[in-house]
PDB file of C-alpha atoms in Angstrom:
ATOM      1  CA  UNK A   1     -40.839  -5.226  -7.028  1.00 93.00           C
ATOM      2  CA  UNK A   2     -37.945  -7.265  -8.330  1.00 94.00           C
ATOM      3  CA  UNK A   3     -34.446  -6.171  -7.353  1.00 90.00           C
ATOM      4  CA  UNK A   4     -31.815  -7.460  -9.785  1.00 83.00           C
ATOM      5  CA  UNK A   5     -28.500  -8.839  -8.647  1.00 81.00           C
ATOM      6  CA  UNK A   6     -25.788  -6.170  -8.683  1.00 73.00           C
ATOM      7  CA  UNK A   7     -23.573  -6.149 -11.759  1.00 67.00           C
ATOM      8  CA  UNK A   8     -19.893  -6.846 -11.264  1.00 64.00           C
ATOM      9  CA  UNK A   9     -18.069  -3.723 -12.369  1.00 64.00           C
ATOM     10  CA  UNK A  10     -14.811  -4.349 -14.166  1.00 70.00           C
ATOM     11  CA  UNK A  11     -13.017  -1.128 -15.014  1.00 76.00           C
ATOM     12  CA  UNK A  12     -10.616  -1.782 -17.857  1.00 83.00           C
ATOM     13  CA  UNK A  13      -7.352  -0.029 -18.624  1.00 85.00           C
ATOM     14  CA  UNK A  14      -7.405   1.946 -21.865  1.00 88.00           C
ATOM     15  CA  UNK A  15      -4.531   3.353 -23.871  1.00 91.00           C
ATOM     16  CA  UNK A  16      -5.565   7.008 -23.690  1.00 92.00           C
ATOM     17  CA  UNK A  17      -2.835   9.694 -23.889  1.00 94.00           C
ATOM     18  CA  UNK A  18      -2.167  11.581 -20.654  1.00 94.00           C
ATOM     19  CA  UNK A  19      -0.724  15.082 -20.272  1.00 96.00           C
ATOM     20  CA  UNK A  20       1.645  14.269 -17.379  1.00 96.00           C
ATOM     21  CA  UNK A  21       2.931  17.286 -15.448  1.00 96.00           C
ATOM     22  CA  UNK A  22       4.895  15.352 -12.784  1.00 96.00           C
ATOM     23  CA  UNK A  23       5.381  11.743 -11.717  1.00 95.00           C
ATOM     24  CA  UNK A  24       7.321   9.750  -9.128  1.00 95.00           C
ATOM     25  CA  UNK A  25       6.791   6.541  -7.119  1.00 94.00           C
ATOM     26  CA  UNK A  26       4.051   8.112  -4.955  1.00 95.00           C
ATOM     27  CA  UNK A  27       2.121  10.621  -7.033  1.00 95.00           C
ATOM     28  CA  UNK A  28       1.066  11.343 -10.586  1.00 94.00           C
ATOM     29  CA  UNK A  29       0.009  14.850 -11.581  1.00 95.00           C
ATOM     30  CA  UNK A  30      -1.961  15.219 -14.812  1.00 95.00           C
ATOM     31  CA  UNK A  31      -3.463  18.101 -16.768  1.00 96.00           C
ATOM     32  CA  UNK A  32      -6.987  16.793 -17.446  1.00 94.00           C
ATOM     33  CA  UNK A  33      -8.574  17.948 -20.695  1.00 92.00           C
ATOM     34  CA  UNK A  34     -12.040  19.458 -20.826  1.00 91.00           C
ATOM     35  CA  UNK A  35     -14.689  16.853 -21.621  1.00 87.00           C
ATOM     36  CA  UNK A  36     -13.032  13.927 -19.822  1.00 89.00           C
ATOM     37  CA  UNK A  37     -14.870  12.318 -16.893  1.00 87.00           C
ATOM     38  CA  UNK A  38     -12.575  11.612 -13.921  1.00 87.00           C
ATOM     39  CA  UNK A  39     -13.868   8.159 -12.960  1.00 81.00           C
ATOM     40  CA  UNK A  40     -16.425   5.617 -14.224  1.00 73.00           C
ATOM     41  CA  UNK A  41     -20.062   6.158 -13.272  1.00 73.00           C
ATOM     42  CA  UNK A  42     -23.483   5.469 -14.744  1.00 66.00           C
ATOM     43  CA  UNK A  43     -23.290   6.243 -18.439  1.00 67.00           C
ATOM     44  CA  UNK A  44     -19.501   6.633 -18.455  1.00 69.00           C
ATOM     45  CA  UNK A  45     -17.634   3.361 -17.971  1.00 74.00           C
ATOM     46  CA  UNK A  46     -14.972   3.956 -20.621  1.00 81.00           C
ATOM     47  CA  UNK A  47     -12.830   6.851 -21.762  1.00 82.00           C
ATOM     48  CA  UNK A  48     -12.406   8.241 -18.242  1.00 87.00           C
ATOM     49  CA  UNK A  49      -9.240   9.491 -16.566  1.00 89.00           C
ATOM     50  CA  UNK A  50      -9.230   6.349 -14.405  1.00 89.00           C
ATOM     51  CA  UNK A  51      -9.187   4.111 -17.505  1.00 89.00           C
ATOM     52  CA  UNK A  52      -6.198   6.065 -18.816  1.00 91.00           C
ATOM     53  CA  UNK A  53      -4.352   6.097 -15.476  1.00 89.00           C
ATOM     54  CA  UNK A  54      -4.845   2.339 -15.033  1.00 88.00           C
ATOM     55  CA  UNK A  55      -3.153   1.739 -18.396  1.00 89.00           C
ATOM     56  CA  UNK A  56      -0.262   4.066 -17.497  1.00 90.00           C
ATOM     57  CA  UNK A  57       0.290   2.898 -13.909  1.00 88.00           C
ATOM     58  CA  UNK A  58      -0.872  -0.714 -13.996  1.00 83.00           C
ATOM     59  CA  UNK A  59      -1.259  -2.026 -10.448  1.00 78.00           C
ATOM     60  CA  UNK A  60       0.646   0.933  -8.962  1.00 84.00           C
ATOM     61  CA  UNK A  61      -2.415   2.805  -7.706  1.00 82.00           C
ATOM     62  CA  UNK A  62      -3.948   3.222  -4.267  1.00 83.00           C
ATOM     63  CA  UNK A  63      -6.872   0.922  -3.501  1.00 75.00           C
ATOM     64  CA  UNK A  64      -8.629   3.129  -0.947  1.00 70.00           C
ATOM     65  CA  UNK A  65     -11.470   4.144  -3.286  1.00 64.00           C
ATOM     66  CA  UNK A  66     -11.986   0.650  -4.703  1.00 63.00           C
ATOM     67  CA  UNK A  67     -12.155  -0.537  -8.290  1.00 61.00           C
ATOM     68  CA  UNK A  68     -14.147   2.448  -9.595  1.00 62.00           C
ATOM     69  CA  UNK A  69     -11.832   5.197  -8.367  1.00 71.00           C
ATOM     70  CA  UNK A  70      -8.328   3.747  -7.886  1.00 76.00           C
ATOM     71  CA  UNK A  71      -5.846   6.474  -7.005  1.00 78.00           C
ATOM     72  CA  UNK A  72      -8.416   9.278  -7.162  1.00 84.00           C
ATOM     73  CA  UNK A  73      -7.879  11.685  -4.256  1.00 87.00           C
ATOM     74  CA  UNK A  74     -10.039  14.568  -5.509  1.00 87.00           C
ATOM     75  CA  UNK A  75     -12.118  15.377  -8.578  1.00 87.00           C
ATOM     76  CA  UNK A  76     -12.845  18.179 -10.994  1.00 90.00           C
ATOM     77  CA  UNK A  77     -15.889  18.423 -13.238  1.00 88.00           C
ATOM     78  CA  UNK A  78     -16.018  16.773 -16.662  1.00 88.00           C
ATOM     79  CA  UNK A  79     -15.979  20.163 -18.400  1.00 89.00           C
ATOM     80  CA  UNK A  80     -13.288  21.646 -16.145  1.00 92.00           C
ATOM     81  CA  UNK A  81      -9.717  21.292 -17.358  1.00 94.00           C
ATOM     82  CA  UNK A  82      -6.558  21.349 -15.306  1.00 96.00           C
ATOM     83  CA  UNK A  83      -4.423  19.803 -12.600  1.00 96.00           C
ATOM     84  CA  UNK A  84      -5.438  16.630 -10.799  1.00 94.00           C
ATOM     85  CA  UNK A  85      -3.327  14.526  -8.441  1.00 94.00           C
ATOM     86  CA  UNK A  86      -3.358  10.711  -8.449  1.00 91.00           C
ATOM     87  CA  UNK A  87      -2.072   8.593  -5.529  1.00 92.00           C
ATOM     88  CA  UNK A  88       0.021   5.576  -6.477  1.00 92.00           C
ATOM     89  CA  UNK A  89      -0.187   3.873  -3.078  1.00 92.00           C
ATOM     90  CA  UNK A  90      -2.386   3.886   0.015  1.00 91.00           C
ATOM     91  CA  UNK A  91       0.107   5.786   2.190  1.00 93.00           C
ATOM     92  CA  UNK A  92       0.297   8.615  -0.336  1.00 93.00           C
ATOM     93  CA  UNK A  93      -3.490   8.607  -0.687  1.00 93.00           C
ATOM     94  CA  UNK A  94      -4.014   8.941   3.067  1.00 94.00           C
ATOM     95  CA  UNK A  95      -1.469  11.751   3.357  1.00 94.00           C
ATOM     96  CA  UNK A  96      -2.980  13.725   0.477  1.00 94.00           C
ATOM     97  CA  UNK A  97      -6.548  13.151   1.696  1.00 92.00           C
ATOM     98  CA  UNK A  98      -5.544  14.461   5.120  1.00 93.00           C
ATOM     99  CA  UNK A  99      -4.166  17.644   3.547  1.00 93.00           C
ATOM    100  CA  UNK A 100      -7.391  18.096   1.580  1.00 88.00           C
ATOM    101  CA  UNK A 101      -9.538  17.663   4.687  1.00 87.00           C
ATOM    102  CA  UNK A 102      -7.373  20.191   6.541  1.00 88.00           C
ATOM    103  CA  UNK A 103      -7.697  22.609   3.567  1.00 84.00           C
ATOM    104  CA  UNK A 104      -3.902  22.912   3.428  1.00 87.00           C
ATOM    105  CA  UNK A 105      -3.597  22.060  -0.288  1.00 88.00           C
ATOM    106  CA  UNK A 106      -3.520  25.328  -2.279  1.00 91.00           C
ATOM    107  CA  UNK A 107      -5.853  25.150  -5.291  1.00 92.00           C
ATOM    108  CA  UNK A 108      -6.228  28.076  -7.662  1.00 96.00           C
ATOM    109  CA  UNK A 109      -8.496  28.187 -10.700  1.00 97.00           C
ATOM    110  CA  UNK A 110      -8.932  30.617 -13.539  1.00 97.00           C
ATOM    111  CA  UNK A 111     -12.379  31.319 -14.931  1.00 96.00           C
ATOM    112  CA  UNK A 112     -14.171  33.560 -17.374  1.00 94.00           C
ATOM    113  CA  UNK A 113     -17.373  34.993 -15.901  1.00 95.00           C
ATOM    114  CA  UNK A 114     -20.169  37.216 -17.169  1.00 93.00           C
ATOM    115  CA  UNK A 115     -20.216  40.977 -16.656  1.00 93.00           C
ATOM    116  CA  UNK A 116     -17.681  43.323 -15.133  1.00 94.00           C
ATOM    117  CA  UNK A 117     -16.888  42.604 -11.474  1.00 95.00           C
ATOM    118  CA  UNK A 118     -16.616  46.045  -9.896  1.00 92.00           C
ATOM    119  CA  UNK A 119     -14.359  45.188  -6.957  1.00 96.00           C
ATOM    120  CA  UNK A 120     -10.793  43.944  -7.560  1.00 97.00           C
ATOM    121  CA  UNK A 121     -11.162  41.019  -5.149  1.00 97.00           C
ATOM    122  CA  UNK A 122     -13.631  39.453  -2.756  1.00 97.00           C
ATOM    123  CA  UNK A 123     -14.712  36.383  -0.808  1.00 97.00           C
ATOM    124  CA  UNK A 124     -17.895  34.335  -1.043  1.00 97.00           C
ATOM    125  CA  UNK A 125     -18.604  32.574   2.271  1.00 97.00           C
ATOM    126  CA  UNK A 126     -21.919  30.788   1.692  1.00 97.00           C
ATOM    127  CA  UNK A 127     -22.921  27.189   2.533  1.00 96.00           C
ATOM    128  CA  UNK A 128     -23.557  24.801  -0.349  1.00 97.00           C
ATOM    129  CA  UNK A 129     -25.899  21.822  -0.439  1.00 95.00           C
ATOM    130  CA  UNK A 130     -28.145  19.917  -2.816  1.00 94.00           C
ATOM    131  CA  UNK A 131     -30.665  22.101  -4.620  1.00 93.00           C
ATOM    132  CA  UNK A 132     -34.069  21.019  -3.232  1.00 89.00           C
ATOM    133  CA  UNK A 133     -35.765  21.818  -6.564  1.00 90.00           C
ATOM    134  CA  UNK A 134     -33.262  20.039  -8.801  1.00 90.00           C
ATOM    135  CA  UNK A 135     -31.245  17.101  -7.455  1.00 86.00           C
ATOM    136  CA  UNK A 136     -28.678  17.456 -10.259  1.00 85.00           C
ATOM    137  CA  UNK A 137     -27.699  20.921  -9.056  1.00 92.00           C
ATOM    138  CA  UNK A 138     -26.002  22.358  -5.997  1.00 95.00           C
ATOM    139  CA  UNK A 139     -27.150  25.621  -4.436  1.00 96.00           C
ATOM    140  CA  UNK A 140     -26.392  28.099  -1.686  1.00 96.00           C
ATOM    141  CA  UNK A 141     -28.510  26.911   1.240  1.00 94.00           C
ATOM    142  CA  UNK A 142     -29.290  27.648   4.853  1.00 92.00           C
ATOM    143  CA  UNK A 143     -26.320  26.742   7.113  1.00 91.00           C
ATOM    144  CA  UNK A 144     -28.108  23.733   8.613  1.00 92.00           C
ATOM    145  CA  UNK A 145     -28.876  22.294   5.153  1.00 91.00           C
ATOM    146  CA  UNK A 146     -25.439  22.620   3.556  1.00 93.00           C
ATOM    147  CA  UNK A 147     -21.724  22.591   4.249  1.00 95.00           C
ATOM    148  CA  UNK A 148     -19.545  25.653   4.741  1.00 94.00           C
ATOM    149  CA  UNK A 149     -18.020  26.792   1.459  1.00 95.00           C
ATOM    150  CA  UNK A 150     -15.510  29.619   0.976  1.00 95.00           C
ATOM    151  CA  UNK A 151     -14.188  30.924  -2.344  1.00 96.00           C
ATOM    152  CA  UNK A 152     -11.707  33.809  -2.643  1.00 97.00           C
ATOM    153  CA  UNK A 153     -11.537  35.566  -6.005  1.00 98.00           C
ATOM    154  CA  UNK A 154      -9.578  38.376  -7.632  1.00 98.00           C
ATOM    155  CA  UNK A 155      -9.844  40.067 -10.994  1.00 98.00           C
ATOM    156  CA  UNK A 156      -7.090  39.258 -13.510  1.00 98.00           C
ATOM    157  CA  UNK A 157      -8.468  40.990 -16.597  1.00 96.00           C
ATOM    158  CA  UNK A 158     -11.530  43.063 -17.443  1.00 95.00           C
ATOM    159  CA  UNK A 159     -12.960  42.273 -20.873  1.00 92.00           C
ATOM    160  CA  UNK A 160     -15.976  44.537 -21.194  1.00 89.00           C
ATOM    161  CA  UNK A 161     -18.971  42.251 -20.733  1.00 89.00           C
ATOM    162  CA  UNK A 162     -16.760  39.546 -19.207  1.00 91.00           C
ATOM    163  CA  UNK A 163     -14.130  39.257 -16.477  1.00 95.00           C
ATOM    164  CA  UNK A 164     -11.252  36.807 -16.154  1.00 96.00           C
ATOM    165  CA  UNK A 165     -10.706  35.881 -12.520  1.00 98.00           C
ATOM    166  CA  UNK A 166      -8.565  33.721 -10.273  1.00 98.00           C
ATOM    167  CA  UNK A 167     -10.574  31.730  -7.748  1.00 97.00           C
ATOM    168  CA  UNK A 168      -8.860  30.182  -4.724  1.00 96.00           C
ATOM    169  CA  UNK A 169     -10.658  27.403  -2.890  1.00 92.00           C
ATOM    170  CA  UNK A 170     -10.614  27.400   0.896  1.00 90.00           C
ATOM    171  CA  UNK A 171     -13.070  24.480   0.894  1.00 89.00           C
ATOM    172  CA  UNK A 172     -13.838  21.957  -1.844  1.00 87.00           C
ATOM    173  CA  UNK A 173     -17.565  21.464  -2.310  1.00 91.00           C
ATOM    174  CA  UNK A 174     -19.157  20.031  -5.443  1.00 90.00           C
ATOM    175  CA  UNK A 175     -19.448  22.729  -8.161  1.00 94.00           C
ATOM    176  CA  UNK A 176     -18.260  25.298  -5.579  1.00 96.00           C
ATOM    177  CA  UNK A 177     -16.831  27.972  -7.895  1.00 96.00           C
ATOM    178  CA  UNK A 178     -19.706  27.592 -10.361  1.00 96.00           C
ATOM    179  CA  UNK A 179     -22.342  27.920  -7.614  1.00 97.00           C
ATOM    180  CA  UNK A 180     -20.646  30.787  -5.792  1.00 98.00           C
ATOM    181  CA  UNK A 181     -20.037  32.889  -8.914  1.00 97.00           C
ATOM    182  CA  UNK A 182     -23.646  32.372 -10.036  1.00 96.00           C
ATOM    183  CA  UNK A 183     -24.748  33.338  -6.508  1.00 97.00           C
ATOM    184  CA  UNK A 184     -23.045  36.759  -6.813  1.00 97.00           C
ATOM    185  CA  UNK A 185     -24.560  37.226 -10.310  1.00 95.00           C
ATOM    186  CA  UNK A 186     -21.352  36.485 -12.247  1.00 96.00           C
ATOM    187  CA  UNK A 187     -21.870  32.919 -13.562  1.00 95.00           C
ATOM    188  CA  UNK A 188     -19.189  31.148 -15.557  1.00 95.00           C
ATOM    189  CA  UNK A 189     -19.219  31.570 -19.331  1.00 92.00           C
ATOM    190  CA  UNK A 190     -20.426  28.365 -20.980  1.00 89.00           C
ATOM    191  CA  UNK A 191     -21.923  26.892 -17.803  1.00 90.00           C
ATOM    192  CA  UNK A 192     -25.117  25.227 -18.994  1.00 87.00           C
ATOM    193  CA  UNK A 193     -26.277  24.352 -15.469  1.00 90.00           C
ATOM    194  CA  UNK A 194     -25.720  27.568 -13.507  1.00 92.00           C
ATOM    195  CA  UNK A 195     -25.301  30.120 -16.296  1.00 88.00           C
ATOM    196  CA  UNK A 196     -27.919  32.189 -18.119  1.00 84.00           C
ATOM    197  CA  UNK A 197     -30.163  30.288 -20.517  1.00 73.00           C
ATOM    198  CA  UNK A 198     -29.659  32.838 -23.296  1.00 67.00           C
ATOM    199  CA  UNK A 199     -26.231  34.432 -23.127  1.00 62.00           C
ATOM    200  CA  UNK A 200     -25.834  35.570 -26.726  1.00 62.00           C
ATOM    201  CA  UNK A 201     -22.170  34.586 -26.515  1.00 64.00           C
ATOM    202  CA  UNK A 202     -20.772  32.428 -29.308  1.00 63.00           C
ATOM    203  CA  UNK A 203     -18.110  30.072 -27.997  1.00 64.00           C
ATOM    204  CA  UNK A 204     -15.114  29.132 -30.176  1.00 57.00           C
ATOM    205  CA  UNK A 205     -15.716  26.162 -32.536  1.00 62.00           C
ATOM    206  CA  UNK A 206     -15.441  22.860 -30.698  1.00 61.00           C
ATOM    207  CA  UNK A 207     -15.558  24.530 -27.291  1.00 62.00           C
ATOM    208  CA  UNK A 208     -18.114  23.217 -24.825  1.00 66.00           C
ATOM    209  CA  UNK A 209     -18.715  23.501 -21.130  1.00 74.00           C
ATOM    210  CA  UNK A 210     -17.844  26.139 -18.596  1.00 88.00           C
ATOM    211  CA  UNK A 211     -14.699  28.254 -18.910  1.00 93.00           C
ATOM    212  CA  UNK A 212     -12.930  26.940 -15.802  1.00 95.00           C
ATOM    213  CA  UNK A 213      -9.356  25.682 -15.467  1.00 96.00           C
ATOM    214  CA  UNK A 214      -7.590  24.212 -12.404  1.00 96.00           C
ATOM    215  CA  UNK A 215      -4.324  26.105 -12.827  1.00 97.00           C
ATOM    216  CA  UNK A 216      -2.313  25.845  -9.590  1.00 96.00           C
ATOM    217  CA  UNK A 217      -2.034  22.873  -7.218  1.00 96.00           C
ATOM    218  CA  UNK A 218       0.308  22.592  -4.251  1.00 95.00           C
ATOM    219  CA  UNK A 219       0.870  19.859  -1.661  1.00 96.00           C
ATOM    220  CA  UNK A 220       3.382  18.472   0.813  1.00 96.00           C
ATOM    221  CA  UNK A 221       4.931  15.379  -0.745  1.00 97.00           C
ATOM    222  CA  UNK A 222       3.775  12.275   1.181  1.00 94.00           C
ATOM    223  CA  UNK A 223       7.265  10.720   1.325  1.00 95.00           C
ATOM    224  CA  UNK A 224       9.774  13.567   1.311  1.00 96.00           C
ATOM    225  CA  UNK A 225       7.782  16.143   3.291  1.00 95.00           C
ATOM    226  CA  UNK A 226       8.791  18.740   0.695  1.00 96.00           C
ATOM    227  CA  UNK A 227       6.244  21.341  -0.382  1.00 96.00           C
ATOM    228  CA  UNK A 228       5.661  21.177  -4.131  1.00 97.00           C
ATOM    229  CA  UNK A 229       3.560  23.514  -6.282  1.00 97.00           C
ATOM    230  CA  UNK A 230       2.625  23.141  -9.925  1.00 97.00           C
ATOM    231  CA  UNK A 231       1.180  25.646 -12.391  1.00 96.00           C
TER     232      UNK A 231
END
């Protein structure tokens, strides 16, 4: 075999509009649109949130995650919209990462799922790991093969064949809400990976991807120590 030399990855700043919810010298909070990838990866080196943030912030971003993910403390899926926090310096990044690892950052999502959920609220406590049959998917696994994952949900609105819910993350595993709701037989509307193959539901024109929005995000400010929450 011949192994090529690694390519040098230069992530370039791009003048892409940002929906800024809050900003100061330490943090930047944005409302990410559906369809935007958070950071560059294979097949997506331009048009990402990182490209946009680099243009807006210049060199004022934490360097902890290197050139591919400057300032990125946590991620949401490409087709998930909503609140995302960016760290402008390493001290802020470390403080926010610590809160995430301690599960002290409140994160609430809203989602539209299939069918009528009978109970008003519930909790899914089921470990999540890589799906052994499809490496592009996550799945509920045996405890020794995955990581603990806990999602709390409550019904906001019953819509006949669909239910609008709030989902609160206690842990933050990849695709957690999507996997857990599919696991209890209420997959997200529009989810092409974990949802039903033939739903019969016509989405609004121009709408793609799962109906999932990161609505509420709270954290203790890394400099002031003040608790802040955004909706």
